[in-house]
Short mmCIF file of C-alpha atoms in Angstrom, two decimals:
data_model
loop_
_atom_site.label_atom_id
_atom_site.label_comp_id
_atom_site.label_asym_id
_atom_site.label_seq_id
_atom_site.Cartn_x
_atom_site.Cartn_y
_atom_site.Cartn_z
CA MET A 1 -4.32 -27.73 26.55
CA ILE A 2 -2.62 -24.54 27.61
CA THR A 3 -2.95 -22.59 30.82
CA ARG A 4 -5.05 -19.53 31.30
CA ALA A 5 -1.92 -17.50 32.06
CA GLU A 6 -0.38 -18.56 28.75
CA LEU A 7 -3.52 -17.56 26.84
CA GLN A 8 -3.44 -14.17 28.52
CA LEU A 9 0.23 -13.77 27.65
CA LEU A 10 -0.44 -14.57 23.98
CA ARG A 11 -3.32 -12.16 23.84
CA SER A 12 -1.24 -9.43 25.47
CA LEU A 13 1.24 -9.57 22.58
CA SER A 14 -1.11 -7.50 20.43
CA ASP A 15 0.13 -4.57 22.49
CA LYS A 16 3.54 -3.07 21.75
CA ARG A 17 4.30 -2.32 25.40
CA HIS A 18 3.74 -5.93 26.37
CA ARG A 19 5.85 -7.15 23.45
CA GLU A 20 8.71 -4.94 24.59
CA GLU A 21 8.45 -6.08 28.21
CA LEU A 22 8.34 -9.74 27.33
CA GLY A 23 10.76 -9.59 24.41
CA LEU A 24 8.25 -11.60 22.37
CA PHE A 25 5.94 -11.02 19.42
CA ALA A 26 3.11 -13.03 17.91
CA VAL A 27 2.06 -13.49 14.32
CA GLU A 28 -1.15 -15.12 13.16
CA GLY A 29 -2.42 -16.38 9.83
CA GLU A 30 -1.71 -19.47 7.76
CA LYS A 31 -0.16 -17.69 4.78
CA ILE A 32 2.19 -15.41 6.69
CA VAL A 33 3.29 -18.07 9.21
CA ALA A 34 3.96 -20.50 6.34
CA GLU A 35 6.02 -17.84 4.55
CA LEU A 36 8.07 -17.09 7.66
CA LEU A 37 8.67 -20.78 8.30
CA ALA A 38 9.70 -21.25 4.66
CA ALA A 39 12.17 -18.39 5.14
CA GLY A 40 13.62 -20.21 8.15
CA HIS A 41 12.40 -17.90 10.89
CA PRO A 42 13.21 -19.43 14.30
CA PHE A 43 9.94 -19.25 16.21
CA GLU A 44 9.92 -20.09 19.92
CA LYS A 45 6.47 -21.65 19.84
CA ILE A 46 3.89 -22.42 17.20
CA TYR A 47 0.36 -22.96 18.42
CA GLY A 48 -1.87 -24.70 15.91
CA THR A 49 -5.38 -26.10 15.91
CA GLY A 50 -6.23 -29.34 14.14
CA ALA A 51 -6.87 -27.32 10.97
CA TRP A 52 -3.23 -26.15 10.78
CA LYS A 53 -1.23 -28.65 8.75
CA GLY A 54 2.14 -26.92 9.05
CA LYS A 55 4.81 -27.27 11.73
CA LYS A 56 3.56 -26.79 15.27
CA THR A 57 4.97 -27.16 18.77
CA HIS A 58 1.63 -26.96 20.63
CA GLU A 59 -1.70 -28.33 19.49
CA ILE A 60 -4.50 -26.23 20.91
CA ALA A 61 -8.28 -26.34 20.69
CA GLU A 62 -10.20 -23.88 18.54
CA GLN A 63 -11.79 -22.36 21.63
CA GLU A 64 -8.36 -21.76 23.13
CA MET A 65 -7.17 -20.15 19.90
CA ALA A 66 -10.20 -17.89 19.96
CA ARG A 67 -9.09 -16.68 23.38
CA ALA A 68 -5.42 -16.26 22.45
CA SER A 69 -6.05 -14.61 19.09
CA HIS A 70 -5.91 -10.89 18.35
CA PHE A 71 -8.35 -11.40 15.49
CA PRO A 72 -12.16 -11.39 15.59
CA THR A 73 -11.94 -14.50 13.36
CA PRO A 74 -8.97 -16.48 14.64
CA SER A 75 -6.63 -18.23 12.24
CA PRO A 76 -5.62 -21.85 12.92
CA VAL A 77 -2.05 -20.85 13.76
CA LEU A 78 -0.34 -18.38 16.07
CA ALA A 79 3.45 -18.29 16.18
CA VAL A 80 5.55 -16.63 18.87
CA GLY A 81 9.02 -15.30 18.16
CA ARG A 82 11.70 -13.48 20.07
CA ILE A 83 12.01 -9.77 19.35
CA ARG A 84 15.18 -8.96 17.45
CA ARG A 85 17.08 -6.07 18.94
CA ASP A 86 19.92 -5.96 16.46
CA ALA A 87 22.36 -3.05 16.60
CA LEU A 88 24.39 -1.59 13.77
CA SER A 89 28.05 -2.62 13.59
CA PRO A 90 30.59 0.23 13.58
CA GLY A 91 30.96 1.50 10.03
CA GLU A 92 28.14 -0.70 8.77
CA LEU A 93 26.32 2.14 6.99
CA ASP A 94 29.47 3.20 5.11
CA SER A 95 29.02 0.54 2.49
CA GLY A 96 26.19 -1.09 0.65
CA LEU A 97 22.66 0.22 0.32
CA THR A 98 20.54 1.15 3.32
CA LEU A 99 16.87 2.12 3.32
CA ALA A 100 16.24 4.42 6.31
CA LEU A 101 12.64 4.96 7.40
CA ASP A 102 12.15 8.23 9.26
CA GLY A 103 8.86 8.22 11.16
CA VAL A 104 6.92 6.03 8.71
CA GLN A 105 3.90 5.29 10.86
CA ASP A 106 1.72 3.30 8.50
CA PRO A 107 2.41 -0.38 9.22
CA GLY A 108 1.39 -1.42 5.70
CA ASN A 109 4.00 0.93 4.27
CA VAL A 110 6.72 -0.31 6.64
CA GLY A 111 5.98 -3.93 5.76
CA THR A 112 5.82 -3.16 2.04
CA MET A 113 9.22 -1.46 2.30
CA LEU A 114 10.74 -4.57 3.92
CA ARG A 115 9.39 -6.52 0.93
CA ILE A 116 10.86 -3.95 -1.50
CA ALA A 117 14.25 -4.06 0.26
CA ASP A 118 14.15 -7.84 -0.01
CA TRP A 119 13.27 -7.79 -3.72
CA PHE A 120 16.04 -5.34 -4.63
CA GLY A 121 18.64 -6.91 -2.35
CA ILE A 122 19.03 -3.76 -0.26
CA ASP A 123 21.56 -4.58 2.47
CA ARG A 124 19.57 -3.37 5.44
CA VAL A 125 16.60 -1.31 6.60
CA ILE A 126 16.96 1.02 9.56
CA LEU A 127 13.90 2.45 11.27
CA SER A 128 13.52 5.40 13.60
CA PRO A 129 11.75 4.51 16.86
CA GLU A 130 8.76 6.57 15.65
CA CYS A 131 8.06 4.13 12.81
CA ALA A 132 5.29 1.55 13.02
CA ASP A 133 6.50 -1.30 15.23
CA LEU A 134 8.58 -3.80 13.28
CA HIS A 135 7.17 -6.63 15.37
CA SER A 136 3.50 -5.83 14.89
CA GLN A 137 1.18 -8.19 13.05
CA LYS A 138 0.41 -5.63 10.34
CA VAL A 139 4.05 -4.87 9.53
CA ILE A 140 5.03 -8.52 9.44
CA GLN A 141 1.99 -9.44 7.37
CA ALA A 142 2.57 -6.67 4.81
CA SER A 143 6.20 -7.81 4.47
CA MET A 144 4.97 -11.14 3.04
CA GLY A 145 7.78 -13.11 4.66
CA SER A 146 10.50 -10.55 3.98
CA PHE A 147 10.49 -9.80 7.71
CA ALA A 148 12.44 -13.05 8.11
CA ARG A 149 15.01 -12.25 5.44
CA VAL A 150 15.81 -8.54 5.68
CA ARG A 151 18.24 -7.16 8.25
CA ALA A 152 16.20 -4.52 10.08
CA VAL A 153 17.51 -2.33 12.88
CA VAL A 154 15.53 0.15 14.97
CA THR A 155 17.78 3.04 15.89
CA ALA A 156 17.81 6.80 16.44
CA LEU A 157 18.51 7.98 12.88
CA GLY A 158 20.27 11.24 13.73
CA ALA A 159 22.97 9.44 15.72
CA ALA A 160 23.22 6.48 13.34
CA LEU A 161 23.65 8.64 10.25
CA ALA A 162 25.96 11.35 11.60
CA GLY A 163 29.45 11.14 10.15
CA ILE A 164 28.96 8.08 7.92
CA ARG A 165 30.93 7.92 4.67
CA ALA A 166 28.09 6.92 2.33
CA PRO A 167 25.97 9.74 0.90
CA ILE A 168 22.61 10.23 2.60
CA ILE A 169 19.97 10.76 -0.09
CA GLY A 170 16.46 12.05 0.52
CA CYS A 171 13.42 11.60 -1.64
CA ALA A 172 11.49 14.82 -2.22
CA LEU A 173 9.37 16.81 -4.65
CA GLU A 174 12.41 18.85 -5.64
CA GLY A 175 15.80 17.32 -6.26
CA ARG A 176 18.04 15.58 -8.76
CA ASP A 177 16.32 13.39 -11.33
CA VAL A 178 16.05 9.88 -9.88
CA HIS A 179 16.82 8.57 -13.36
CA ARG A 180 20.43 9.65 -12.88
CA ILE A 181 21.38 7.62 -9.83
CA ALA A 182 21.91 4.28 -11.56
CA GLY A 183 24.69 2.16 -10.18
CA ILE A 184 25.38 3.97 -6.90
CA ALA A 185 26.67 1.15 -4.72
CA ASP A 186 26.96 2.81 -1.31
CA ALA A 187 24.18 5.07 -0.07
CA VAL A 188 21.52 5.59 2.53
CA ILE A 189 18.11 6.39 1.05
CA VAL A 190 15.90 8.15 3.56
CA ILE A 191 12.12 7.88 3.28
CA GLY A 192 10.01 10.14 5.48
CA SER A 193 6.44 10.05 6.61
CA GLU A 194 3.95 10.94 3.87
CA GLY A 195 2.33 13.58 5.99
CA ARG A 196 5.30 15.19 7.69
CA GLY A 197 8.34 14.45 5.53
CA LEU A 198 11.75 14.06 7.12
CA SER A 199 12.60 15.01 10.69
CA GLY A 200 14.76 18.12 10.92
CA GLU A 201 17.65 16.18 12.39
CA VAL A 202 17.77 13.82 9.41
CA GLY A 203 17.00 16.51 6.84
CA ARG A 204 20.19 18.37 7.87
CA LEU A 205 22.33 15.30 7.12
CA LEU A 206 21.26 14.88 3.49
CA ALA A 207 23.91 15.06 0.78
CA TYR A 208 21.10 15.75 -1.70
CA SER A 209 17.55 14.74 -2.59
CA VAL A 210 16.24 12.92 -5.60
CA THR A 211 12.85 13.38 -7.18
CA ILE A 212 10.70 11.16 -9.37
CA PRO A 213 9.75 13.11 -12.51
CA ARG A 214 6.06 13.90 -12.53
CA ARG A 215 3.97 14.21 -15.71
CA GLY A 216 0.54 14.67 -14.14
CA ALA A 217 -1.21 16.38 -11.28
CA ALA A 218 -0.95 14.13 -8.19
CA GLU A 219 0.63 15.97 -5.28
CA SER A 220 2.77 13.09 -4.13
CA LEU A 221 3.34 9.36 -4.30
CA ASN A 222 2.86 6.82 -1.54
CA ALA A 223 6.07 6.46 0.52
CA ALA A 224 6.56 2.77 -0.33
CA VAL A 225 5.92 3.43 -4.03
CA ALA A 226 8.54 6.18 -4.00
CA ALA A 227 11.03 3.93 -2.20
CA ALA A 228 10.52 1.20 -4.78
CA ILE A 229 11.13 3.55 -7.70
CA VAL A 230 14.33 4.82 -6.07
CA CYS A 231 15.53 1.24 -5.48
CA ASP A 232 14.76 0.23 -9.09
CA ASN A 233 16.78 3.20 -10.31
CA LEU A 234 19.72 2.49 -7.99
CA ARG A 235 19.80 -1.12 -9.13
CA ARG A 236 19.58 -0.18 -12.77
CA GLY A 237 23.32 0.18 -13.28
CA ALA A 238 23.87 -3.37 -12.17
CA SER A 239 21.38 -4.80 -14.64
CA GLY A 240 22.49 -2.93 -17.74
CA MET B 1 -32.07 19.06 9.95
CA ILE B 2 -32.42 16.21 7.52
CA THR B 3 -35.07 13.55 7.27
CA ARG B 4 -34.75 10.07 8.60
CA ALA B 5 -35.12 8.69 5.07
CA GLU B 6 -32.21 10.82 3.90
CA LEU B 7 -30.02 9.59 6.78
CA GLN B 8 -30.86 6.03 5.87
CA LEU B 9 -30.05 6.69 2.22
CA LEU B 10 -26.65 8.13 3.15
CA ARG B 11 -25.89 5.23 5.40
CA SER B 12 -26.88 2.74 2.71
CA LEU B 13 -24.18 4.12 0.40
CA SER B 14 -21.54 2.12 2.27
CA ASP B 15 -22.90 -0.84 0.32
CA LYS B 16 -21.94 -1.31 -3.33
CA ARG B 17 -25.34 -2.69 -4.32
CA HIS B 18 -27.09 0.37 -2.96
CA ARG B 19 -24.62 2.67 -4.66
CA GLU B 20 -25.29 0.98 -7.98
CA GLU B 21 -29.07 1.16 -7.56
CA LEU B 22 -29.05 4.82 -6.59
CA GLY B 23 -26.23 5.89 -8.89
CA LEU B 24 -24.66 7.70 -5.95
CA PHE B 25 -21.60 7.31 -3.76
CA ALA B 26 -20.49 8.90 -0.50
CA VAL B 27 -17.08 9.91 0.71
CA GLU B 28 -16.22 11.00 4.24
CA GLY B 29 -13.23 12.65 5.86
CA GLU B 30 -11.97 16.21 5.93
CA LYS B 31 -8.72 15.57 4.10
CA ILE B 32 -10.10 13.53 1.22
CA VAL B 33 -13.20 15.72 0.71
CA ALA B 34 -10.99 18.83 0.70
CA GLU B 35 -8.70 17.20 -1.88
CA LEU B 36 -11.61 16.24 -4.13
CA LEU B 37 -13.10 19.73 -3.88
CA ALA B 38 -9.71 21.24 -4.68
CA ALA B 39 -9.58 19.00 -7.76
CA GLY B 40 -12.97 20.36 -8.81
CA HIS B 41 -15.06 17.27 -8.23
CA PRO B 42 -18.76 18.12 -8.78
CA PHE B 43 -20.47 16.75 -5.68
CA GLU B 44 -24.27 16.67 -5.55
CA LYS B 45 -24.45 17.38 -1.84
CA ILE B 46 -21.98 18.12 0.92
CA TYR B 47 -23.19 17.53 4.46
CA GLY B 48 -21.06 19.22 7.09
CA THR B 49 -21.29 19.75 10.84
CA GLY B 50 -20.29 23.02 12.48
CA ALA B 51 -16.73 21.68 12.70
CA TRP B 52 -16.39 21.47 8.88
CA LYS B 53 -15.04 24.75 7.59
CA GLY B 54 -15.03 23.84 3.88
CA LYS B 55 -17.80 24.19 1.30
CA LYS B 56 -21.10 22.62 2.31
CA THR B 57 -24.63 22.48 0.93
CA HIS B 58 -26.28 21.10 4.09
CA GLU B 59 -25.39 21.88 7.69
CA ILE B 60 -26.22 18.91 9.90
CA ALA B 61 -25.91 18.21 13.59
CA GLU B 62 -23.21 15.91 14.94
CA GLN B 63 -25.82 13.41 16.06
CA GLU B 64 -27.25 13.30 12.56
CA MET B 65 -23.79 12.81 11.10
CA ALA B 66 -23.21 9.95 13.53
CA ARG B 67 -26.28 8.26 12.07
CA ALA B 68 -25.40 8.93 8.43
CA SER B 69 -21.73 8.00 8.73
CA HIS B 70 -20.17 4.68 7.77
CA PHE B 71 -17.43 5.27 10.33
CA PRO B 72 -17.41 4.36 14.02
CA THR B 73 -15.97 7.85 14.59
CA PRO B 74 -17.74 10.13 12.12
CA SER B 75 -15.90 12.87 10.31
CA PRO B 76 -17.43 16.37 10.16
CA VAL B 77 -18.10 16.05 6.43
CA LEU B 78 -19.83 13.59 4.13
CA ALA B 79 -20.03 14.36 0.42
CA VAL B 80 -22.33 12.64 -2.07
CA GLY B 81 -21.44 12.34 -5.73
CA ARG B 82 -22.97 10.81 -8.81
CA ILE B 83 -21.40 7.52 -9.95
CA ARG B 84 -19.46 7.93 -13.15
CA ARG B 85 -20.31 5.31 -15.73
CA ASP B 86 -17.95 6.44 -18.45
CA ALA B 87 -17.48 4.21 -21.48
CA LEU B 88 -14.45 3.97 -23.74
CA SER B 89 -14.63 5.82 -27.03
CA PRO B 90 -14.03 3.73 -30.17
CA GLY B 91 -10.29 3.42 -30.74
CA GLU B 92 -9.48 5.14 -27.46
CA LEU B 93 -7.05 2.45 -26.30
CA ASP B 94 -5.08 2.61 -29.56
CA SER B 95 -3.11 5.62 -28.44
CA GLY B 96 -1.63 6.94 -25.25
CA LEU B 97 -0.91 4.95 -22.11
CA THR B 98 -3.55 2.88 -20.34
CA LEU B 99 -3.23 1.13 -17.00
CA ALA B 100 -5.58 -1.88 -17.00
CA LEU B 101 -6.42 -3.47 -13.65
CA ASP B 102 -7.45 -7.11 -13.97
CA GLY B 103 -9.19 -8.30 -10.81
CA VAL B 104 -7.27 -6.11 -8.36
CA GLN B 105 -9.43 -6.60 -5.31
CA ASP B 106 -7.54 -4.68 -2.67
CA PRO B 107 -9.12 -1.20 -2.51
CA GLY B 108 -5.91 0.36 -1.18
CA ASN B 109 -4.05 -0.93 -4.23
CA VAL B 110 -6.72 0.31 -6.65
CA GLY B 111 -6.68 3.78 -5.07
CA THR B 112 -2.88 3.86 -5.01
CA MET B 113 -2.82 2.99 -8.70
CA LEU B 114 -5.16 5.90 -9.52
CA ARG B 115 -2.67 8.11 -7.67
CA ILE B 116 0.23 6.59 -9.62
CA ALA B 117 -1.60 7.07 -12.94
CA ASP B 118 -2.20 10.68 -11.98
CA TRP B 119 1.45 11.27 -11.02
CA PHE B 120 2.81 9.81 -14.25
CA GLY B 121 0.16 11.38 -16.49
CA ILE B 122 -1.16 8.00 -17.65
CA ASP B 123 -4.07 8.74 -20.00
CA ARG B 124 -6.63 6.44 -18.41
CA VAL B 125 -7.19 3.56 -16.03
CA ILE B 126 -9.54 0.75 -17.00
CA LEU B 127 -10.78 -1.71 -14.39
CA SER B 128 -12.36 -5.12 -14.78
CA PRO B 129 -15.69 -5.44 -12.92
CA GLU B 130 -13.94 -7.81 -10.47
CA CYS B 131 -11.72 -5.01 -9.14
CA ALA B 132 -12.45 -3.25 -5.86
CA ASP B 133 -15.29 -0.79 -6.43
CA LEU B 134 -14.02 2.49 -7.85
CA HIS B 135 -16.67 4.37 -5.87
CA SER B 136 -15.90 2.88 -2.47
CA GLN B 137 -14.59 5.00 0.39
CA LYS B 138 -11.35 3.03 0.60
CA VAL B 139 -10.50 3.34 -3.09
CA ILE B 140 -11.28 7.05 -3.20
CA GLN B 141 -9.39 7.68 0.03
CA ALA B 142 -6.28 5.80 -1.11
CA SER B 143 -6.31 7.78 -4.36
CA MET B 144 -5.67 10.98 -2.37
CA GLY B 145 -7.77 13.11 -4.69
CA SER B 146 -6.59 11.48 -7.91
CA PHE B 147 -10.05 9.89 -8.16
CA ALA B 148 -11.25 13.32 -9.32
CA ARG B 149 -8.54 13.77 -11.94
CA VAL B 150 -7.93 10.41 -13.57
CA ARG B 151 -10.19 9.09 -16.30
CA ALA B 152 -11.31 5.68 -14.98
CA VAL B 153 -13.56 3.26 -16.84
CA VAL B 154 -14.96 -0.01 -15.53
CA THR B 155 -15.25 -2.45 -18.42
CA ALA B 156 -14.91 -6.11 -19.34
CA LEU B 157 -11.21 -6.24 -20.21
CA GLY B 158 -11.35 -9.11 -22.69
CA ALA B 159 -13.77 -7.26 -24.96
CA ALA B 160 -12.15 -3.85 -24.45
CA LEU B 161 -8.65 -5.08 -25.28
CA ALA B 162 -9.40 -7.41 -28.18
CA GLY B 163 -8.14 -6.07 -31.49
CA ILE B 164 -6.67 -2.78 -30.27
CA ARG B 165 -3.61 -1.42 -32.06
CA ALA B 166 -1.47 -0.57 -29.00
CA PRO B 167 0.61 -3.41 -27.55
CA ILE B 168 -0.81 -5.04 -24.43
CA ILE B 169 1.99 -5.54 -21.92
CA GLY B 170 1.80 -7.70 -18.83
CA CYS B 171 3.89 -7.48 -15.70
CA ALA B 172 5.25 -10.83 -14.55
CA LEU B 173 8.13 -12.63 -12.87
CA GLU B 174 9.50 -13.64 -16.28
CA GLY B 175 9.64 -11.27 -19.22
CA ARG B 176 11.59 -8.52 -20.93
CA ASP B 177 13.65 -6.27 -18.67
CA VAL B 178 11.42 -3.35 -17.64
CA HIS B 179 14.49 -1.13 -17.98
CA ARG B 180 14.18 -1.43 -21.76
CA ILE B 181 10.71 0.00 -22.31
CA ALA B 182 11.60 3.68 -22.01
CA GLY B 183 9.69 6.01 -24.26
CA ILE B 184 6.91 3.69 -25.43
CA ALA B 185 4.10 6.17 -26.10
CA ASP B 186 1.17 3.86 -26.86
CA ALA B 187 0.55 0.80 -24.71
CA VAL B 188 -1.79 -0.89 -22.30
CA ILE B 189 -0.07 -2.09 -19.13
CA VAL B 190 -2.04 -4.86 -17.46
CA ILE B 191 -1.72 -5.39 -13.71
CA GLY B 192 -3.26 -8.53 -12.23
CA SER B 193 -4.28 -9.54 -8.76
CA GLU B 194 -1.32 -10.31 -6.47
CA GLY B 195 -2.73 -13.67 -5.57
CA ARG B 196 -4.09 -14.90 -8.87
CA GLY B 197 -2.27 -12.98 -11.60
CA LEU B 198 -4.01 -12.21 -14.88
CA SER B 199 -7.28 -13.74 -16.02
CA GLY B 200 -6.85 -16.25 -18.84
CA GLU B 201 -8.81 -14.07 -21.25
CA VAL B 202 -6.47 -11.12 -20.75
CA GLY B 203 -3.33 -13.24 -20.54
CA ARG B 204 -3.99 -14.52 -24.10
CA LEU B 205 -4.02 -10.96 -25.46
CA LEU B 206 -0.56 -9.96 -24.23
CA ALA B 207 2.04 -8.88 -26.77
CA TYR B 208 4.68 -9.64 -24.13
CA SER B 209 5.42 -9.28 -20.43
CA VAL B 210 7.96 -7.16 -18.65
CA THR B 211 9.71 -8.01 -15.40
CA ILE B 212 11.38 -5.91 -12.73
CA PRO B 213 14.90 -7.25 -12.19
CA ARG B 214 15.21 -8.85 -8.77
CA ARG B 215 18.42 -8.90 -6.72
CA GLY B 216 17.11 -10.48 -3.54
CA ALA B 217 14.76 -13.17 -2.31
CA ALA B 218 11.25 -11.69 -2.12
CA GLU B 219 8.80 -13.74 -4.16
CA SER B 220 6.95 -10.77 -5.60
CA LEU B 221 6.25 -7.09 -5.30
CA ASN B 222 2.99 -5.44 -4.32
CA ALA B 223 0.82 -4.82 -7.42
CA ALA B 224 0.76 -1.03 -7.02
CA VAL B 225 4.53 -0.95 -6.45
CA ALA B 226 5.08 -2.94 -9.64
CA ALA B 227 2.72 -0.66 -11.59
CA ALA B 228 4.62 2.40 -10.39
CA ILE B 229 7.98 1.00 -11.45
CA VAL B 230 6.60 0.15 -14.91
CA CYS B 231 5.18 3.68 -15.26
CA ASP B 232 8.47 5.28 -14.18
CA ASN B 233 10.29 3.24 -16.80
CA LEU B 234 7.78 4.04 -19.56
CA ARG B 235 8.04 7.73 -18.77
CA ARG B 236 11.81 7.66 -18.67
CA GLY B 237 12.29 8.31 -22.37
CA ALA B 238 10.40 11.55 -22.11
CA SER B 239 12.54 12.87 -19.28
CA GLY B 240 15.98 12.09 -20.72
#
């Protein structure tokens, strides 16, 4: 049994503004909640109906879940976590590999890129405030649990990238062959929005761009697909 | 002005069964229809409202479009095409590169893989009948126009792949390093469903599997992302 006010609070977390105000986010769905729990994510509360066999802190009735849920067909579990507002440490971007998302608005792409960063052991993902919200259901769900494992920082990219020591590398239709970047250990790879490319502020900071050689006629590749190919090529040196 | 029966027919094309019966499909949206027209796709009919400035064969009122459309917010254009029921030629899979989709049910992934095949100049895509419908709005939209350029054949994979001369290569968590397949000119790359992997019938036909070296903790990569990395590695030999 939970109060009406609590149900309203849970339901309000489908809205970014409410998430920001409350400092909380909600994620629903058996598969994704199980993945986040397996990755050790420290949820504040886990509401589960009788059908949810995983860890829970609050047992609630199906009718209550239907009222709390953001879904037309509620899942048996809804977990509430605290929004992470990590900041970059001074000099953090100087070493290691960073994936920087510049205005990537599609939540599926943002989540998929967290998963890619996790697979390739990229040190961190930084996101401009214009990106799809890191704490939205769709981003977390598309990340397949990588949300819990990847260091992700939302920050104004122009300020964060200015003056860093690592090269800032764009991904574009014209540039150096991506097959020649194997083994670079310190870099920031910037991925822009598919429709609008990089913001001017970030574009001016690029050391150079890389391009994925094309053999056919497609005009472009999906942003997450391009990011993955760049990561595979960067990691190539390490694997021989 | 179009008849009520015609409006009903257009609306019915959101359903795969109706598409199959009528041999027709519909695609809506200014961007995707413009891309398909630019790629030379031979539509049977193009219904446009006054707001659609591209090629049209039938001018219709906004209220009519609202009734024909599959979208809650109709676009100013709806194009109708004839379903392609291409078959493989004898020996076709023996040479060149084929991307074979085995039960890939997510339409976004299927469309993205058409786009990837188009980018990398893959000779053809073959899809098992269990894949998301090639002629659905979501698949065509995610292909970003590549639907019109890529040869795509729906076929039972077990029968199509049995006895071919080109090696059949899977993509799995264990296998040969994908970084060592550069320059293979004739092959079938099989991509399975993210959840269920390859069907048993196809799995038994594999010459070997390749794997994308992992440095981090993600359990897997998105199917389209994996396909793109395999294609980039296959095409590497050709680019130096």
